[in-house]
Short mmCIF file of C-alpha atoms in Angstrom, two decimals:
data_model
loop_
_atom_site.label_atom_id
_atom_site.label_comp_id
_atom_site.label_asym_id
_atom_site.label_seq_id
_atom_site.Cartn_x
_atom_site.Cartn_y
_atom_site.Cartn_z
CA UNK A 1 -23.48 11.47 -0.80
CA UNK A 2 -23.28 12.25 2.89
CA UNK A 3 -21.95 8.77 3.67
CA UNK A 4 -19.22 9.32 1.09
CA UNK A 5 -17.97 12.41 2.93
CA UNK A 6 -18.26 10.67 6.29
CA UNK A 7 -16.09 7.86 4.94
CA UNK A 8 -13.38 10.32 3.95
CA UNK A 9 -13.60 11.97 7.36
CA UNK A 10 -13.10 8.56 8.99
CA UNK A 11 -10.13 7.77 6.73
CA UNK A 12 -8.57 11.12 7.59
CA UNK A 13 -8.95 10.31 11.29
CA UNK A 14 -7.38 6.87 10.82
CA UNK A 15 -4.42 8.28 8.87
CA UNK A 16 -3.95 10.94 11.52
CA UNK A 17 -3.82 8.23 14.22
CA UNK A 18 -1.41 6.12 12.19
CA UNK A 19 0.99 8.99 11.57
CA UNK A 20 1.05 9.90 15.26
CA UNK A 21 2.83 6.60 16.00
CA UNK A 22 6.44 6.42 14.81
CA UNK A 23 6.55 2.67 14.14
CA UNK A 24 3.37 2.79 12.05
CA UNK A 25 4.58 5.85 10.19
CA UNK A 26 7.86 4.10 9.37
CA UNK A 27 5.99 1.03 8.15
CA UNK A 28 3.72 3.00 5.83
CA UNK A 29 6.58 5.07 4.48
CA UNK A 30 8.58 1.87 3.87
CA UNK A 31 5.62 0.42 1.99
CA UNK A 32 5.35 3.56 -0.12
CA UNK A 33 9.12 3.44 -0.75
CA UNK A 34 9.06 -0.22 -1.85
CA UNK A 35 6.14 0.51 -4.20
CA UNK A 36 8.10 3.39 -5.75
CA UNK A 37 11.16 1.13 -6.21
CA UNK A 38 8.96 -1.40 -8.01
CA UNK A 39 7.37 1.36 -10.07
CA UNK A 40 10.72 2.75 -11.21
CA UNK A 41 12.14 -0.70 -11.89
CA UNK A 42 9.20 -1.89 -13.99
CA UNK A 43 9.13 1.42 -15.84
CA UNK A 44 12.85 1.32 -16.61
CA UNK A 45 13.53 -2.38 -17.19
CA UNK A 46 10.17 -3.66 -18.42
CA UNK A 47 9.46 -0.48 -20.42
CA UNK A 48 5.98 -0.02 -18.92
CA UNK A 49 4.45 3.42 -18.55
CA UNK A 50 4.29 4.71 -14.96
CA UNK A 51 0.66 3.76 -14.36
CA UNK A 52 1.14 0.21 -15.65
CA UNK A 53 4.36 -0.10 -13.64
CA UNK A 54 2.60 1.00 -10.46
CA UNK A 55 -0.29 -1.34 -11.23
CA UNK A 56 2.12 -4.26 -11.65
CA UNK A 57 3.94 -3.36 -8.41
CA UNK A 58 0.69 -3.20 -6.42
CA UNK A 59 -0.74 -6.39 -7.95
CA UNK A 60 2.53 -8.19 -7.23
CA UNK A 61 2.85 -7.09 -3.61
CA UNK A 62 -0.78 -7.73 -2.76
CA UNK A 63 -0.49 -11.17 -4.42
CA UNK A 64 -3.54 -10.47 -6.57
CA UNK A 65 -1.63 -11.02 -9.79
CA UNK A 66 -4.38 -10.87 -12.41
CA UNK A 67 -1.90 -12.05 -15.04
CA UNK A 68 -2.60 -9.26 -17.48
CA UNK A 69 0.88 -7.81 -16.87
CA UNK A 70 3.95 -9.85 -16.02
CA UNK A 71 7.70 -9.33 -16.20
CA UNK A 72 9.06 -10.25 -19.64
CA UNK A 73 12.82 -9.94 -19.08
CA UNK A 74 15.03 -12.28 -17.06
CA UNK A 75 16.14 -9.38 -14.88
CA UNK A 76 12.50 -8.41 -14.34
CA UNK A 77 11.61 -11.94 -13.26
CA UNK A 78 14.56 -12.15 -10.87
CA UNK A 79 13.72 -8.74 -9.40
CA UNK A 80 10.09 -9.76 -8.93
CA UNK A 81 11.08 -12.86 -6.96
CA UNK A 82 13.01 -10.76 -4.43
CA UNK A 83 10.46 -7.97 -4.57
CA UNK A 84 7.67 -10.33 -3.55
CA UNK A 85 9.57 -11.71 -0.56
CA UNK A 86 10.42 -8.23 0.73
CA UNK A 87 7.17 -6.55 -0.17
CA UNK A 88 4.59 -9.06 1.04
CA UNK A 89 5.78 -8.65 4.63
CA UNK A 90 5.56 -4.87 4.38
CA UNK A 91 2.13 -4.90 2.75
CA UNK A 92 0.81 -7.44 5.27
CA UNK A 93 2.14 -5.45 8.20
CA UNK A 94 0.65 -2.24 6.75
CA UNK A 95 -2.76 -3.85 6.36
CA UNK A 96 -2.56 -5.23 9.90
CA UNK A 97 -1.57 -1.80 11.23
CA UNK A 98 -4.44 -0.14 9.37
CA UNK A 99 -6.89 -2.76 10.71
CA UNK A 100 -5.60 -2.36 14.25
CA UNK A 101 -6.07 1.39 14.07
CA UNK A 102 -9.63 0.94 12.79
CA UNK A 103 -10.36 -1.42 15.71
CA UNK A 104 -8.96 1.10 18.20
CA UNK A 105 -11.11 3.80 16.65
CA UNK A 106 -14.21 1.58 16.87
CA UNK A 107 -13.59 0.85 20.55
CA UNK A 108 -13.12 4.53 21.28
CA UNK A 109 -16.40 5.34 19.49
CA UNK A 110 -18.27 2.67 21.45
CA UNK A 111 -17.05 4.08 24.79
CA UNK A 112 -18.47 7.50 24.02
#
C-alpha cells in the first residue's frame, strides 16, 4: 500500500516537472485536445457512448487496436485515417517527453 502512494507522489512530481516547461505543456495539451476531438467525433458520427468513443480514440492513437471497436461509417473510416497520421506523432512525442522527464528525475535522485 505504501508503494502505491509513493508511485502517485512520483507521478505528481513528474507532471509538475512537465508542466513547468512550455513546450512539454503544449504537447500534452495538444494530445489531450486531439483525444477529445476523436472522442466527440466517434460519439457523434459512430454513435458510440462517450467511454467507448474515448476507448476507440486511445486504442487508435496508441496503435493498439484490439479490433473490438472499429469505425463503421465511411466518414468514420476516412476520419480515422487522418486521425492516425496526426495523432501518432503527438502520442509518440508525449510518451518520449514523459520518458525524458522520468530519466531527468532519476539522474537527479542519483546525485543526491
